[in-house]
């Protein structure tokens, strides 16, 4: 029987997003059968991807093979840094739609606030990009729009001009990295928080406190970590290339962490902080050199 993850979060425009989704990316591999299994056998109805993950075409095939109707799946994709700017954003969204074989995205995000090396006015480029996102939303190509990895200062910048506030900010969020001030800012501005790397890419699975709770609740470490996100009302998108783990990660709706245990997990980041993801200008410069070398 499928473990249907039914709990949803309602975005500020009324769109519902399942609180649990399946992450995908090229890092650590993409697995076709795991995605088909997630949709067909485990009841996942939310998939997170990005142009950058190089698997939009593969996802199109997996969705088709699963037999699940397009309208029953919440699909998120993201605009990569190289495509910031008004025209480039619109063209990139169109390409993502084509790759995924869909006529609309449920959520489209600006992947990072970091602009390509040599950008003369970063703020203007981000604002111009947001204007294009708003147009995509108003034209019905995206049911919701948002940002990812935006700090308060980037959101404040957009706030000066937005006519549609971002519906979502997708940020790194796990027991070793919990930006409480940013989360509060987003909530004060009706921006839903989506957390990525819920398992801190596997690191938190060996945490002593998590292991203790795993014994206490008779659940796996991964289920404790995902459940912690859900009880914090953070939309969460664990990724696995293995069918048994995809199922395990979906079985998180039939137990409850106590308030005390939630507090313990909430506080871990204060004594141990690990930030796993970044997108510096240096990283972008390096990437551009690699692309030039490989043509
Ligand atoms: N917006 C952004 O900038 C951004 C950045 C990073 C990630 N993301 C999104 O967030 C998703 C999740 O992040 P992530 O993949 O970096 O980290 P994650 O979900 O915290 O961890 C994934 C890692 O944990 C392993 N794993 C998964 N389930 C497991 C289980 N039940 N038991 C043991 N190990 C397990 C996976 O290995 P196996 O595959 O071998 O199971 C993989 O190595 C991504 O796929 C992507 O969609 C967004």
Tab-separated table of C-alpha atoms and ligand atoms in Angstrom:
chain	number	residue	atom	x	y	z
A	1	UNK	CA	0.000	0.000	0.000
A	2	UNK	CA	1.264	3.492	-0.792
A	3	UNK	CA	2.185	5.726	2.152
A	4	UNK	CA	0.411	8.766	0.770
A	5	UNK	CA	2.014	11.937	2.142
A	6	UNK	CA	-1.119	14.054	2.173
A	7	UNK	CA	-0.189	16.995	4.399
A	8	UNK	CA	0.076	20.241	2.463
A	9	UNK	CA	1.055	23.819	3.117
A	10	UNK	CA	-1.007	26.644	1.614
A	11	UNK	CA	1.024	29.364	-0.081
A	12	UNK	CA	-0.003	33.034	0.159
A	13	UNK	CA	-1.882	32.787	-3.173
A	14	UNK	CA	-3.898	29.756	-2.028
A	15	UNK	CA	-1.848	27.164	-3.952
A	16	UNK	CA	-1.282	24.000	-1.951
A	17	UNK	CA	2.142	22.382	-1.866
A	18	UNK	CA	2.675	18.918	-0.357
A	19	UNK	CA	4.912	19.377	2.685
A	20	UNK	CA	7.011	16.385	1.633
A	21	UNK	CA	8.583	16.206	-1.803
A	22	UNK	CA	11.226	14.184	-3.558
A	23	UNK	CA	14.543	15.927	-4.166
A	24	UNK	CA	16.421	15.264	-7.395
A	25	UNK	CA	19.847	16.378	-8.527
A	26	UNK	CA	22.860	15.271	-10.508
A	27	UNK	CA	24.984	15.345	-7.354
A	28	UNK	CA	25.010	11.780	-5.998
A	29	UNK	CA	23.250	10.573	-9.119
A	30	UNK	CA	19.777	10.573	-10.573
A	31	UNK	CA	17.849	7.309	-10.530
A	32	UNK	CA	14.954	6.842	-12.938
A	33	UNK	CA	13.452	3.802	-11.196
A	34	UNK	CA	13.534	5.546	-7.791
A	35	UNK	CA	11.514	8.488	-9.148
A	36	UNK	CA	8.983	6.206	-10.849
A	37	UNK	CA	8.733	4.170	-7.630
A	38	UNK	CA	8.241	7.327	-5.530
A	39	UNK	CA	5.309	8.448	-7.679
A	40	UNK	CA	3.749	5.096	-8.446
A	41	UNK	CA	4.233	3.157	-5.219
A	42	UNK	CA	4.929	5.610	-2.373
A	43	UNK	CA	2.430	8.364	-3.112
A	44	UNK	CA	4.904	11.246	-3.556
A	45	UNK	CA	3.117	14.076	-5.350
A	46	UNK	CA	5.802	16.752	-5.187
A	47	UNK	CA	9.112	16.754	-7.075
A	48	UNK	CA	11.872	19.305	-6.720
A	49	UNK	CA	14.251	19.848	-9.605
A	50	UNK	CA	16.242	22.570	-11.366
A	51	UNK	CA	17.764	23.307	-14.735
A	52	UNK	CA	21.096	22.980	-12.960
A	53	UNK	CA	20.403	19.368	-11.922
A	54	UNK	CA	20.408	18.254	-15.554
A	55	UNK	CA	17.556	15.816	-15.066
A	56	UNK	CA	14.485	17.663	-16.328
A	57	UNK	CA	14.353	15.472	-19.483
A	58	UNK	CA	14.760	12.338	-17.391
A	59	UNK	CA	11.969	13.481	-15.069
A	60	UNK	CA	9.642	13.878	-18.036
A	61	UNK	CA	10.143	10.177	-18.823
A	62	UNK	CA	9.736	9.145	-15.165
A	63	UNK	CA	6.484	11.100	-14.793
A	64	UNK	CA	5.121	9.558	-18.001
A	65	UNK	CA	6.127	6.062	-16.906
A	66	UNK	CA	4.573	6.480	-13.446
A	67	UNK	CA	1.131	6.923	-14.964
A	68	UNK	CA	0.362	9.676	-12.429
A	69	UNK	CA	-1.523	12.568	-14.015
A	70	UNK	CA	0.433	15.788	-14.507
A	71	UNK	CA	-2.158	17.805	-12.580
A	72	UNK	CA	-1.741	15.555	-9.559
A	73	UNK	CA	1.995	16.318	-9.219
A	74	UNK	CA	3.468	19.514	-7.789
A	75	UNK	CA	6.566	20.256	-9.904
A	76	UNK	CA	9.204	22.804	-8.897
A	77	UNK	CA	12.073	23.909	-11.115
A	78	UNK	CA	14.669	26.650	-10.788
A	79	UNK	CA	16.314	29.320	-12.872
A	80	UNK	CA	20.106	28.965	-12.988
A	81	UNK	CA	22.409	31.955	-12.360
A	82	UNK	CA	23.672	32.139	-15.932
A	83	UNK	CA	20.112	32.931	-17.030
A	84	UNK	CA	19.303	35.869	-14.770
A	85	UNK	CA	17.834	38.890	-16.596
A	86	UNK	CA	14.427	39.639	-18.094
A	87	UNK	CA	14.540	37.903	-21.494
A	88	UNK	CA	16.848	35.118	-20.352
A	89	UNK	CA	14.540	34.206	-17.464
A	90	UNK	CA	11.530	33.883	-19.717
A	91	UNK	CA	13.437	31.812	-22.255
A	92	UNK	CA	14.873	29.576	-19.523
A	93	UNK	CA	11.421	28.916	-18.084
A	94	UNK	CA	10.168	27.975	-21.543
A	95	UNK	CA	13.073	25.518	-21.949
A	96	UNK	CA	12.371	23.951	-18.554
A	97	UNK	CA	8.707	23.524	-19.509
A	98	UNK	CA	9.736	21.809	-22.739
A	99	UNK	CA	12.300	19.560	-21.038
A	100	UNK	CA	9.777	18.502	-18.408
A	101	UNK	CA	7.055	18.064	-21.049
A	102	UNK	CA	4.568	20.279	-19.195
A	103	UNK	CA	2.619	23.436	-20.000
A	104	UNK	CA	3.070	25.017	-16.558
A	105	UNK	CA	5.258	24.711	-13.460
A	106	UNK	CA	3.705	24.602	-10.017
A	107	UNK	CA	6.616	26.585	-8.614
A	108	UNK	CA	9.522	28.345	-10.310
A	109	UNK	CA	12.390	29.657	-8.193
A	110	UNK	CA	15.417	31.878	-8.741
A	111	UNK	CA	18.054	29.323	-7.702
A	112	UNK	CA	20.599	31.717	-6.118
A	113	UNK	CA	20.878	35.476	-5.609
A	114	UNK	CA	24.523	35.312	-6.753
A	115	UNK	CA	25.022	37.002	-10.131
A	116	UNK	CA	27.471	35.887	-12.832
A	117	UNK	CA	31.030	37.267	-12.528
A	118	UNK	CA	31.384	40.800	-13.948
A	119	UNK	CA	27.726	41.805	-13.426
A	120	UNK	CA	27.883	45.625	-13.134
A	121	UNK	CA	24.755	46.082	-10.989
A	122	UNK	CA	23.668	42.945	-9.150
A	123	UNK	CA	20.647	44.508	-7.482
A	124	UNK	CA	19.223	45.678	-10.835
A	125	UNK	CA	19.778	42.254	-12.363
A	126	UNK	CA	17.936	40.527	-9.512
A	127	UNK	CA	15.063	43.018	-9.735
A	128	UNK	CA	14.789	42.670	-13.515
A	129	UNK	CA	14.728	38.889	-13.048
A	130	UNK	CA	11.977	39.130	-10.445
A	131	UNK	CA	9.886	41.261	-12.832
A	132	UNK	CA	10.170	38.470	-15.420
A	133	UNK	CA	9.148	35.919	-12.766
A	134	UNK	CA	6.059	38.007	-11.995
A	135	UNK	CA	5.177	38.058	-15.706
A	136	UNK	CA	5.545	34.269	-15.930
A	137	UNK	CA	3.201	34.005	-12.957
A	138	UNK	CA	0.653	36.453	-14.362
A	139	UNK	CA	0.758	34.653	-17.739
A	140	UNK	CA	-0.127	31.379	-15.974
A	141	UNK	CA	3.104	29.568	-16.819
A	142	UNK	CA	3.902	29.168	-13.114
A	143	UNK	CA	1.251	28.610	-10.432
A	144	UNK	CA	3.619	30.074	-7.838
A	145	UNK	CA	6.991	31.821	-7.938
A	146	UNK	CA	9.766	32.239	-5.441
A	147	UNK	CA	13.414	32.360	-4.659
A	148	UNK	CA	16.040	30.097	-3.213
A	149	UNK	CA	19.017	30.866	-1.004
A	150	UNK	CA	17.883	34.480	-0.608
A	151	UNK	CA	18.995	36.230	2.576
A	152	UNK	CA	16.972	38.987	4.265
A	153	UNK	CA	18.952	41.677	2.411
A	154	UNK	CA	18.023	40.143	-0.982
A	155	UNK	CA	14.360	39.905	-0.005
A	156	UNK	CA	14.377	43.512	1.217
A	157	UNK	CA	15.742	44.529	-2.185
A	158	UNK	CA	12.884	42.770	-4.006
A	159	UNK	CA	10.331	44.142	-1.570
A	160	UNK	CA	11.007	47.653	-2.906
A	161	UNK	CA	9.505	46.620	-6.255
A	162	UNK	CA	7.500	43.430	-5.998
A	163	UNK	CA	3.845	43.401	-7.005
A	164	UNK	CA	3.808	39.685	-6.228
A	165	UNK	CA	5.821	38.697	-3.171
A	166	UNK	CA	7.775	35.432	-3.479
A	167	UNK	CA	5.514	32.568	-2.438
A	168	UNK	CA	8.468	30.460	-1.277
A	169	UNK	CA	12.077	30.810	-0.209
A	170	UNK	CA	13.897	27.477	-0.518
A	171	UNK	CA	16.869	27.460	1.842
A	172	UNK	CA	19.328	25.069	3.421
A	173	UNK	CA	17.700	23.732	6.591
A	174	UNK	CA	18.746	20.824	8.791
A	175	UNK	CA	19.710	20.260	12.403
A	176	UNK	CA	23.186	21.744	11.799
A	177	UNK	CA	21.919	24.771	9.875
A	178	UNK	CA	18.748	26.577	10.928
A	179	UNK	CA	18.668	30.300	10.046
A	180	UNK	CA	15.997	31.308	12.571
A	181	UNK	CA	16.035	35.022	11.821
A	182	UNK	CA	15.543	34.427	8.094
A	183	UNK	CA	12.751	31.912	8.763
A	184	UNK	CA	10.982	34.451	10.966
A	185	UNK	CA	11.440	37.198	8.362
A	186	UNK	CA	9.925	34.949	5.670
A	187	UNK	CA	6.975	34.069	7.874
A	188	UNK	CA	6.363	37.718	8.742
A	189	UNK	CA	6.208	38.414	5.003
A	190	UNK	CA	3.950	35.441	4.117
A	191	UNK	CA	6.779	33.653	2.334
A	192	UNK	CA	6.676	29.884	2.908
A	193	UNK	CA	9.945	28.306	3.907
A	194	UNK	CA	11.087	25.200	2.071
A	195	UNK	CA	14.135	23.431	3.475
A	196	UNK	CA	16.685	21.513	1.457
A	197	UNK	CA	19.295	18.992	2.653
A	198	UNK	CA	17.002	17.740	5.469
A	199	UNK	CA	19.453	14.891	6.152
A	200	UNK	CA	22.409	17.298	5.815
A	201	UNK	CA	23.450	15.090	2.890
A	202	UNK	CA	23.690	12.131	5.257
A	203	UNK	CA	25.809	13.804	7.949
A	204	UNK	CA	23.025	14.095	10.536
A	205	UNK	CA	22.149	10.412	10.248
A	206	UNK	CA	25.052	9.643	12.601
A	207	UNK	CA	24.246	12.349	15.128
A	208	UNK	CA	24.149	10.944	18.684
A	209	UNK	CA	20.929	12.781	19.648
A	210	UNK	CA	19.189	11.695	16.455
A	211	UNK	CA	20.278	8.107	17.063
A	212	UNK	CA	18.876	8.281	20.599
A	213	UNK	CA	15.533	9.573	19.300
A	214	UNK	CA	15.577	6.886	16.652
A	215	UNK	CA	15.632	4.246	19.412
A	216	UNK	CA	13.032	6.109	21.484
A	217	UNK	CA	10.511	6.424	18.635
A	218	UNK	CA	11.458	3.170	16.885
A	219	UNK	CA	11.998	5.124	13.653
A	220	UNK	CA	15.047	5.499	11.443
A	221	UNK	CA	17.342	8.509	11.823
A	222	UNK	CA	16.170	9.773	8.455
A	223	UNK	CA	12.507	9.612	9.515
A	224	UNK	CA	13.287	11.552	12.715
A	225	UNK	CA	15.020	14.304	10.701
A	226	UNK	CA	12.248	14.573	8.107
A	227	UNK	CA	9.560	14.543	10.792
A	228	UNK	CA	11.380	17.347	12.617
A	229	UNK	CA	11.169	19.504	9.470
A	230	UNK	CA	7.475	18.731	9.016
A	231	UNK	CA	6.576	19.571	12.630
A	232	UNK	CA	8.433	22.855	12.176
A	233	UNK	CA	6.139	23.517	9.154
A	234	UNK	CA	9.119	23.476	6.824
A	235	UNK	CA	8.392	22.014	3.385
A	236	UNK	CA	11.005	19.292	2.975
A	237	UNK	CA	12.522	17.515	-0.037
A	238	UNK	CA	14.829	14.627	0.919
A	239	UNK	CA	16.592	12.965	-1.961
A	240	UNK	CA	17.458	9.312	-2.438
A	241	UNK	CA	18.419	7.207	-5.422
A	242	UNK	CA	17.389	4.025	-3.598
A	243	UNK	CA	13.839	2.735	-3.660
A	244	UNK	CA	13.814	1.420	-0.086
A	245	UNK	CA	15.014	4.799	1.217
A	246	UNK	CA	12.505	6.698	-0.902
A	247	UNK	CA	9.794	4.654	0.809
A	248	UNK	CA	11.385	5.007	4.256
A	249	UNK	CA	11.533	8.790	3.838
A	250	UNK	CA	7.812	8.931	3.036
A	251	UNK	CA	6.733	7.043	6.173
A	252	UNK	CA	6.723	10.068	8.448
A	253	UNK	CA	3.051	10.866	8.927
A	254	UNK	CA	2.113	8.353	11.591
A	255	UNK	CA	4.195	9.461	14.555
A	256	UNK	CA	4.810	12.653	16.493
A	257	UNK	CA	7.946	14.071	18.139
A	258	UNK	CA	7.291	15.518	21.585
A	259	UNK	CA	7.676	19.258	22.131
A	260	UNK	CA	10.704	18.609	24.291
A	261	UNK	CA	12.419	16.511	21.615
A	262	UNK	CA	11.571	19.141	18.989
A	263	UNK	CA	13.265	21.765	21.161
A	264	UNK	CA	16.338	19.563	21.589
A	265	UNK	CA	16.639	19.126	17.810
A	266	UNK	CA	15.899	22.842	17.240
A	267	UNK	CA	18.854	23.773	19.426
A	268	UNK	CA	21.563	21.515	17.950
A	269	UNK	CA	22.629	24.143	15.394
A	270	UNK	CA	23.537	26.551	18.202
A	271	UNK	CA	26.446	24.368	19.284
A	272	UNK	CA	27.318	22.738	15.969
A	273	UNK	CA	26.902	24.692	12.735
A	274	UNK	CA	27.570	23.143	9.338
A	275	UNK	CA	26.638	25.016	6.158
A	276	UNK	CA	26.798	22.609	3.225
A	277	UNK	CA	25.833	24.659	0.171
A	278	UNK	CA	27.107	27.920	-1.281
A	279	UNK	CA	27.327	29.626	-4.646
A	280	UNK	CA	30.102	32.194	-4.501
A	281	UNK	CA	31.327	34.283	-7.424
A	282	UNK	CA	34.540	32.212	-7.245
A	283	UNK	CA	32.533	29.036	-7.749
A	284	UNK	CA	30.727	30.566	-10.728
A	285	UNK	CA	34.030	31.757	-12.238
A	286	UNK	CA	35.468	28.247	-11.838
A	287	UNK	CA	32.387	26.730	-13.446
A	288	UNK	CA	32.630	29.104	-16.392
A	289	UNK	CA	36.297	28.156	-16.935
A	290	UNK	CA	35.372	24.447	-16.872
A	291	UNK	CA	32.614	25.058	-19.420
A	292	UNK	CA	35.005	26.987	-21.683
A	293	UNK	CA	37.551	24.155	-21.472
A	294	UNK	CA	35.033	21.425	-22.291
A	295	UNK	CA	33.281	23.590	-24.903
B	1	LIG	N1	18.005	25.214	-3.767
B	1	LIG	C1	19.226	24.740	-3.632
B	1	LIG	O1	20.224	25.478	-3.787
B	1	LIG	C2	19.413	23.297	-3.283
B	1	LIG	C3	20.679	22.853	-2.857
B	1	LIG	C4	20.819	21.507	-2.513
B	1	LIG	C5	19.735	20.641	-2.625
B	1	LIG	N2	18.527	21.089	-3.076
B	1	LIG	C6	17.356	20.163	-3.245
B	1	LIG	O2	17.187	19.432	-2.036
B	1	LIG	C7	17.223	18.034	-2.308
B	1	LIG	C8	17.802	17.302	-1.112
B	1	LIG	O3	19.092	17.763	-0.791
B	1	LIG	P1	20.399	16.838	-0.835
B	1	LIG	O4	20.189	15.711	-1.772
B	1	LIG	O5	21.550	17.721	-1.089
B	1	LIG	O6	20.520	16.322	0.655
B	1	LIG	P2	19.704	15.331	1.621
B	1	LIG	O7	18.351	15.031	1.075
B	1	LIG	O8	19.864	15.893	2.967
B	1	LIG	O9	20.584	14.005	1.589
B	1	LIG	C9	20.698	13.174	0.477
B	1	LIG	C10	21.716	12.100	0.826
B	1	LIG	O10	21.229	11.252	1.861
B	1	LIG	C11	21.165	9.900	1.426
B	1	LIG	N3	19.895	9.347	1.933
B	1	LIG	C12	18.637	9.680	1.556
B	1	LIG	N4	17.721	9.008	2.268
B	1	LIG	C13	18.413	8.220	3.111
B	1	LIG	C14	18.028	7.279	4.098
B	1	LIG	N5	16.740	7.044	4.345
B	1	LIG	N6	19.002	6.631	4.783
B	1	LIG	C15	20.313	6.889	4.549
B	1	LIG	N7	20.747	7.768	3.626
B	1	LIG	C16	19.799	8.424	2.906
B	1	LIG	C17	21.223	9.949	-0.078
B	1	LIG	O11	21.931	8.845	-0.603
B	1	LIG	P3	21.261	7.774	-1.620
B	1	LIG	O12	20.847	8.524	-2.845
B	1	LIG	O13	22.383	6.832	-1.853
B	1	LIG	O14	20.104	7.176	-0.877
B	1	LIG	C18	22.034	11.217	-0.351
B	1	LIG	O15	23.415	10.936	-0.284
B	1	LIG	C19	18.038	17.937	-3.594
B	1	LIG	O16	17.807	16.735	-4.275
B	1	LIG	C20	17.530	19.142	-4.357
B	1	LIG	O17	16.282	18.844	-4.950
B	1	LIG	C21	18.338	22.421	-3.382
